[in-house]
CSV table of C-alpha atoms in Angstrom, one decimal:
chain,number,residue,atom,x,y,z
A,824,MET,CA,33.2,-57.2,-33.0
A,825,THR,CA,33.3,-57.3,-29.3
A,826,THR,CA,34.7,-54.8,-26.7
A,827,SER,CA,36.5,-55.6,-23.5
A,828,SER,CA,35.1,-54.8,-20.1
A,829,SER,CA,37.7,-52.0,-19.7
A,830,GLU,CA,36.5,-50.4,-23.0
A,831,ARG,CA,32.9,-50.5,-21.8
A,832,GLY,CA,33.9,-48.8,-18.5
A,833,VAL,CA,33.2,-51.9,-16.4
A,834,SER,CA,35.6,-52.9,-13.7
A,835,LEU,CA,35.8,-56.6,-12.9
A,836,GLY,CA,38.7,-56.3,-10.5
A,837,MET,CA,38.8,-56.0,-6.7
A,838,PRO,CA,36.0,-54.0,-5.0
A,839,GLN,CA,36.8,-50.4,-4.1
A,840,LEU,CA,38.6,-50.1,-0.8
A,841,PRO,CA,36.9,-48.3,2.1
A,842,ALA,CA,37.2,-44.5,2.0
A,843,PRO,CA,40.2,-43.1,3.9
A,844,GLY,CA,39.4,-41.2,7.1
A,845,TYR,CA,40.0,-37.6,7.8
A,846,PRO,CA,43.1,-36.7,9.7
A,847,ASP,CA,42.4,-36.7,13.5
A,848,ASP,CA,42.4,-32.9,13.9
A,849,VAL,CA,40.1,-32.4,10.9
A,850,ARG,CA,37.7,-35.1,12.1
A,851,ALA,CA,37.6,-33.7,15.6
A,852,ARG,CA,36.7,-30.3,14.2
A,853,LEU,CA,34.0,-31.7,11.9
A,854,GLU,CA,32.6,-33.8,14.7
A,855,ALA,CA,32.1,-30.7,16.9
A,856,ASP,CA,30.4,-28.9,14.0
A,857,ALA,CA,28.3,-32.0,13.2
A,858,ARG,CA,27.0,-32.2,16.8
A,859,GLU,CA,25.8,-28.7,16.5
A,860,VAL,CA,24.0,-29.5,13.3
A,861,VAL,CA,22.4,-32.7,14.5
A,862,ALA,CA,21.1,-31.0,17.6
A,863,ARG,CA,18.8,-28.9,15.5
A,864,TYR,CA,16.7,-31.8,14.4
A,865,PRO,CA,14.4,-34.2,16.4
A,866,ASP,CA,15.4,-37.0,14.0
A,867,SER,CA,19.2,-37.2,13.4
A,868,ARG,CA,18.9,-38.4,9.9
A,869,SER,CA,17.2,-35.1,9.0
A,870,ALA,CA,20.6,-33.5,9.4
A,871,LEU,CA,22.0,-35.3,6.4
A,872,LEU,CA,21.6,-32.4,3.9
A,873,PRO,CA,23.4,-29.8,6.0
A,874,LEU,CA,26.1,-32.4,6.9
A,875,LEU,CA,26.8,-32.9,3.2
A,876,HIS,CA,27.2,-29.2,2.9
A,877,LEU,CA,29.6,-29.3,5.9
A,878,VAL,CA,31.9,-31.9,4.3
A,879,GLN,CA,31.7,-30.1,1.0
A,880,ALA,CA,32.9,-27.0,2.8
A,881,GLU,CA,35.9,-28.9,3.9
A,882,GLU,CA,37.1,-30.3,0.5
A,883,GLY,CA,35.2,-28.3,-2.1
A,884,HIS,CA,33.2,-31.4,-3.1
A,885,VAL,CA,31.6,-34.4,-1.5
A,886,THR,CA,34.2,-37.1,-1.3
A,887,ARG,CA,33.9,-40.7,-0.3
A,888,THR,CA,35.6,-39.7,2.9
A,889,GLY,CA,32.9,-37.1,3.5
A,890,MET,CA,30.1,-39.5,2.8
A,891,GLN,CA,31.6,-42.1,5.2
A,892,PHE,CA,31.8,-39.4,7.8
A,893,CYS,CA,28.1,-38.5,7.4
A,894,ALA,CA,27.2,-42.1,7.6
A,895,ASP,CA,29.2,-42.6,10.8
A,896,VAL,CA,27.7,-39.6,12.5
A,897,LEU,CA,24.1,-40.3,11.6
A,898,GLY,CA,24.2,-44.1,11.9
A,899,LEU,CA,23.4,-44.6,8.2
A,900,THR,CA,24.8,-46.8,5.5
A,901,THR,CA,27.1,-45.3,2.9
A,902,ALA,CA,24.5,-46.4,0.3
A,903,GLU,CA,21.9,-44.2,2.0
A,904,VAL,CA,24.2,-41.2,2.1
A,905,THR,CA,25.3,-41.8,-1.5
A,906,ALA,CA,21.7,-41.9,-2.7
A,907,VAL,CA,21.1,-38.4,-1.3
A,908,ALA,CA,24.5,-36.9,-2.4
A,909,THR,CA,24.0,-38.0,-6.0
A,910,PHE,CA,20.4,-36.9,-6.2
A,911,TYR,CA,20.9,-33.2,-5.4
A,912,THR,CA,23.0,-31.2,-7.9
A,913,MET,CA,24.2,-28.7,-5.3
A,914,TYR,CA,26.6,-31.4,-4.1
A,915,ARG,CA,29.7,-31.7,-6.2
A,916,ARG,CA,31.1,-35.1,-6.8
A,917,LYS,CA,34.5,-34.0,-8.2
A,918,PRO,CA,36.9,-31.2,-7.5
A,919,SER,CA,35.6,-27.8,-8.7
A,920,GLY,CA,36.5,-24.2,-8.8
A,921,ASP,CA,36.3,-21.4,-6.2
A,922,TYR,CA,33.4,-20.0,-8.2
A,923,GLN,CA,30.6,-22.1,-9.6
A,924,VAL,CA,29.2,-20.2,-12.5
A,925,GLY,CA,25.8,-21.5,-13.5
A,926,VAL,CA,24.0,-20.3,-16.7
A,927,CYS,CA,20.3,-20.9,-16.8
A,928,THR,CA,19.4,-22.6,-20.0
A,929,ASN,CA,15.8,-23.4,-19.1
A,930,THR,CA,13.1,-22.2,-21.5
A,931,LEU,CA,12.7,-18.5,-20.7
A,932,CYS,CA,16.4,-17.7,-20.0
A,933,ALA,CA,17.3,-19.7,-23.1
A,934,VAL,CA,15.1,-17.8,-25.5
A,935,MET,CA,16.2,-14.5,-23.9
A,936,GLY,CA,19.9,-15.3,-24.5
A,937,GLY,CA,21.0,-17.9,-22.0
A,938,ASP,CA,22.0,-20.4,-24.6
A,939,ALA,CA,24.2,-17.8,-26.3
A,940,ILE,CA,25.8,-16.8,-23.0
A,941,PHE,CA,26.6,-20.4,-22.2
A,942,GLU,CA,28.1,-21.1,-25.6
A,943,GLU,CA,30.2,-18.0,-25.5
A,944,LEU,CA,31.5,-18.7,-22.0
A,945,GLN,CA,32.5,-22.2,-23.0
A,946,GLU,CA,34.6,-20.7,-25.8
A,947,HIS,CA,35.9,-17.8,-23.7
A,948,LEU,CA,37.0,-20.0,-20.8
A,949,GLY,CA,38.0,-23.0,-22.9
A,950,VAL,CA,36.0,-25.5,-20.8
A,951,GLY,CA,32.9,-27.6,-21.3
A,952,ASN,CA,29.9,-28.2,-19.1
A,953,GLY,CA,30.9,-29.1,-15.6
A,954,GLU,CA,34.6,-28.4,-16.3
A,955,THR,CA,37.0,-26.1,-14.4
A,956,THR,CA,39.5,-23.6,-15.7
A,957,GLY,CA,43.1,-24.5,-15.4
A,958,ASP,CA,43.7,-22.0,-12.6
A,959,GLY,CA,41.0,-23.6,-10.5
A,960,LYS,CA,38.9,-20.5,-10.3
A,961,VAL,CA,35.8,-21.1,-12.3
A,962,THR,CA,33.6,-24.1,-12.9
A,963,LEU,CA,31.1,-23.6,-15.6
A,964,GLU,CA,27.8,-25.4,-15.9
A,965,HIS,CA,24.4,-25.0,-17.4
A,966,ILE,CA,21.6,-25.3,-14.8
A,967,GLU,CA,17.9,-25.5,-14.6
A,968,CYS,CA,15.5,-22.7,-13.5
A,969,ASN,CA,17.0,-20.2,-11.1
A,970,ALA,CA,13.5,-19.0,-10.0
A,971,ALA,CA,14.4,-15.6,-11.4
A,972,CYS,CA,12.6,-15.7,-14.8
A,973,ASP,CA,11.6,-12.0,-14.4
A,974,TYR,CA,15.3,-11.1,-14.8
A,975,ALA,CA,16.1,-13.5,-17.6
A,976,PRO,CA,18.7,-14.4,-18.7
A,977,VAL,CA,20.2,-15.1,-15.3
A,978,VAL,CA,23.7,-16.3,-14.3
A,979,MET,CA,24.4,-17.5,-10.7
A,980,VAL,CA,27.8,-17.5,-9.0
A,981,ASN,CA,27.9,-19.6,-5.9
A,982,TRP,CA,24.1,-19.3,-5.8
A,983,GLU,CA,24.1,-15.5,-5.9
A,984,PHE,CA,22.1,-13.8,-8.7
A,985,PHE,CA,23.5,-11.9,-11.7
A,986,ASP,CA,20.4,-10.7,-13.5
A,987,ASN,CA,19.7,-9.5,-17.1
A,988,GLN,CA,23.0,-10.8,-18.4
A,989,THR,CA,24.5,-10.6,-21.9
A,990,PRO,CA,27.4,-12.6,-23.4
A,991,ASP,CA,29.7,-9.6,-22.9
A,992,SER,CA,28.6,-8.9,-19.3
A,993,ALA,CA,29.0,-12.6,-18.5
A,994,LYS,CA,32.5,-12.7,-19.9
A,995,ARG,CA,33.5,-9.6,-17.9
A,996,LEU,CA,32.1,-11.4,-14.8
A,997,VAL,CA,34.2,-14.5,-15.2
A,998,ASP,CA,37.3,-12.4,-16.1
A,999,ASP,CA,36.8,-10.4,-12.8
A,1000,LEU,CA,36.4,-13.6,-10.8
A,1001,ARG,CA,39.6,-15.1,-12.3
A,1002,ALA,CA,41.5,-11.8,-11.7
A,1003,GLY,CA,40.5,-11.7,-8.0
A,1004,ARG,CA,38.5,-8.5,-8.4
A,1005,ASP,CA,35.6,-7.6,-6.1
A,1006,VAL,CA,32.4,-8.8,-7.7
A,1007,ALA,CA,29.0,-7.8,-6.4
A,1008,PRO,CA,25.8,-9.7,-7.4
A,1009,THR,CA,22.7,-8.0,-8.6
A,1010,ARG,CA,21.0,-8.9,-5.3
A,1011,GLY,CA,22.4,-10.3,-2.1
A,1012,ALA,CA,25.7,-10.2,-0.3
A,1013,ARG,CA,29.1,-10.0,-1.9
A,1014,LEU,CA,30.5,-13.2,-3.2
A,1015,CYS,CA,32.5,-15.6,-1.1
A,1016,THR,CA,34.2,-18.8,-2.3
A,1017,PHE,CA,32.3,-22.0,-2.9
A,1018,LYS,CA,33.7,-23.6,0.3
A,1019,GLU,CA,32.6,-20.6,2.3
A,1020,THR,CA,29.2,-20.8,0.7
A,1021,ALA,CA,28.8,-24.5,1.5
A,1022,ARG,CA,29.5,-23.8,5.2
A,1023,ILE,CA,26.8,-21.1,5.2
A,1024,LEU,CA,24.4,-23.5,3.6
A,1025,ALA,CA,25.3,-26.0,6.4
A,1026,GLY,CA,23.6,-23.5,8.7
A,1027,PHE,CA,26.6,-21.7,10.1
A,1028,PRO,CA,26.6,-17.9,10.3
A,1029,ASP,CA,28.3,-15.7,7.7
A,1030,GLU,CA,31.0,-14.2,9.7
A,1031,ARG,CA,32.1,-11.6,7.1
A,1032,PRO,CA,31.6,-8.1,8.5
A,1033,GLY,CA,28.4,-6.5,7.0
A,1034,ALA,CA,27.6,-9.5,4.8
A,1035,VAL,CA,24.3,-10.2,6.6
A,1036,GLU,CA,23.1,-6.6,6.1
A,1037,GLU,CA,23.9,-6.9,2.4
A,1038,GLY,CA,21.4,-9.7,2.0
A,1039,GLY,CA,19.1,-9.1,-0.9
A,1040,SER,CA,15.3,-9.2,-1.3
A,1041,ALA,CA,12.9,-9.4,-4.1
A,1042,GLY,CA,13.5,-6.9,-6.9
A,1043,PRO,CA,11.0,-4.6,-8.4
A,1044,ALA,CA,10.2,-6.9,-11.3
A,1045,SER,CA,9.2,-9.7,-8.8
A,1046,LEU,CA,6.9,-7.4,-6.9
A,1047,VAL,CA,4.8,-6.0,-9.7
A,1048,GLY,CA,2.0,-8.5,-9.1
A,1049,LEU,CA,1.9,-7.8,-5.4
A,1050,ARG,CA,1.7,-4.1,-5.9
A,1051,LEU,CA,-1.1,-4.5,-8.4
A,1052,ALA,CA,-3.0,-6.7,-5.9
A,1053,LYS,CA,-2.6,-4.0,-3.3
A,1054,GLY,CA,-4.2,-1.5,-5.6
A,1055,GLU,CA,-1.0,0.5,-6.3
A,1056,THR,CA,-0.8,2.4,-9.5
A,1057,ALA,CA,0.7,0.4,-12.3
A,1058,PRO,CA,3.5,1.6,-14.5
A,1059,ALA,CA,2.7,3.1,-17.9
A,1060,ARG,CA,1.4,0.7,-20.5
A,1061,VAL,CA,4.1,-0.3,-22.9
A,1062,VAL,CA,2.0,-2.0,-25.6
A,1063,HIS,CA,-1.1,-0.9,-27.5
A,1064,PRO,CA,-4.5,-2.1,-26.2
A,1065,ARG,CA,-6.1,-5.0,-28.0
A,1066,ASP,CA,-9.1,-3.0,-29.2
A,1067,GLY,CA,-7.1,0.0,-30.6
A,1068,GLY,CA,-4.7,0.6,-33.3
A,1069,PRO,CA,-1.5,2.7,-33.0
A,1070,HIS,CA,-2.0,5.9,-31.0
A,1071,ASP,CA,-1.7,9.2,-32.8
A,1072,GLU,CA,1.5,11.2,-32.5
A,1073,GLN,CA,0.2,13.3,-29.7
A,1074,GLN,CA,-0.9,10.3,-27.6
A,1075,ASP,CA,2.4,8.6,-28.1
A,1076,ARG,CA,4.1,11.5,-26.3
A,1077,THR,CA,1.9,11.0,-23.3
A,1078,ALA,CA,2.1,7.5,-21.7
A,1079,HIS,CA,-1.2,5.9,-20.8
A,1080,GLN,CA,-1.7,5.6,-17.1
A,1081,PRO,CA,-3.8,2.4,-16.4
A,1082,SER,CA,-6.0,1.9,-13.4
A,1083,PRO,CA,-5.0,-0.7,-10.8
A,1084,ALA,CA,-7.5,-3.1,-12.4
A,1085,GLU,CA,-5.7,-3.0,-15.8
A,1086,HIS,CA,-2.9,-5.3,-16.7
A,1087,LEU,CA,0.7,-4.2,-17.4
A,1088,SER,CA,0.4,-5.8,-20.8
A,1089,SER,CA,-2.9,-6.0,-22.7
A,1090,HIS,CA,-1.6,-9.3,-24.2
A,1091,ASP,CA,-2.0,-10.8,-20.7
A,1092,ALA,CA,-5.6,-9.5,-20.2
A,1093,PRO,CA,-8.1,-12.2,-19.5
A,1094,GLN,CA,-10.6,-11.7,-22.3
A,1095,ASP,CA,-13.0,-14.1,-24.0
A,1096,SER,CA,-11.8,-14.8,-27.5
A,1097,SER,CA,-15.0,-13.1,-28.9
A,1098,ALA,CA,-13.9,-9.9,-27.3
A,1099,SER,CA,-10.4,-10.0,-28.8
A,1100,ASP,CA,-11.3,-11.6,-32.1
A,1101,PRO,CA,-14.9,-11.1,-33.2
A,1102,ALA,CA,-14.4,-13.4,-36.2
A,1103,HIS,CA,-13.8,-16.3,-33.9
A,1104,PRO,CA,-16.2,-16.1,-31.0
A,1105,ALA,CA,-15.9,-18.2,-27.9
A,1106,GLY,CA,-17.9,-21.3,-27.4
A,1107,PRO,CA,-19.1,-24.0,-29.8
A,1108,VAL,CA,-20.2,-22.9,-33.2
A,1109,ALA,CA,-23.0,-25.6,-33.3
A,1110,GLU,CA,-25.2,-27.4,-30.8
A,1111,GLU,CA,-24.1,-30.9,-29.9
A,1112,GLY,CA,-25.5,-33.5,-32.2
A,1113,GLU,CA,-25.9,-31.2,-35.2
């Protein structure tokens, strides 16, 4: 049994027509912004990434018209621009919502509950991966590491962090977004729309009053290692040491205060296996050749 070219998703018809241009007023405005972006770089083609964010801020995703504009401004071929636009996942290739809700399903977030969050959000919103709700508010997707493993599981909305999420908190989050309620991320400035975010990523200032001052920084969980390296007193140990059994009742009422040299968790302490398990000492059990 054979299938037709149309069933295989192969088009044998006329080649795709050139992308339509922007209206004159839109192109003039974008060209002024593009000149400002290109002027930041000694080599104009280095401006391609921010220019793709610029055209994404115009239409909410990177269209053929936007890629043709970037090619014209930078003297590149549309093939060169397309190769970049399709490589980076931050550039959307189809219309999407005002709020891009990304659930990390990489290893740590997944085992901490990211997979459950993603599954429940799909059911709650009635959309699949990469799909947008009917009201155009929320696009849901699973994404790779958000570089916030110490706050797993993590959800991002328009690249702002929502840490230590649960299925219930994530559902409240998307409900608030769809209802137009004010939503504040765990760290960083209050949310703006995806188009506004794209313009900021293009290198233009965030003009919302007070938004810059709201910018976040590393949270306490991210700074533990730095504080230990500086010799600051570590928090109380939360697990039993390797070389001891359960503490007696009196000791349990008084948290152990480790020295700066001690680790937060004894399970992370660098010890030879012989120190942690005398029945299986470190090193070979016999000389080579025996």
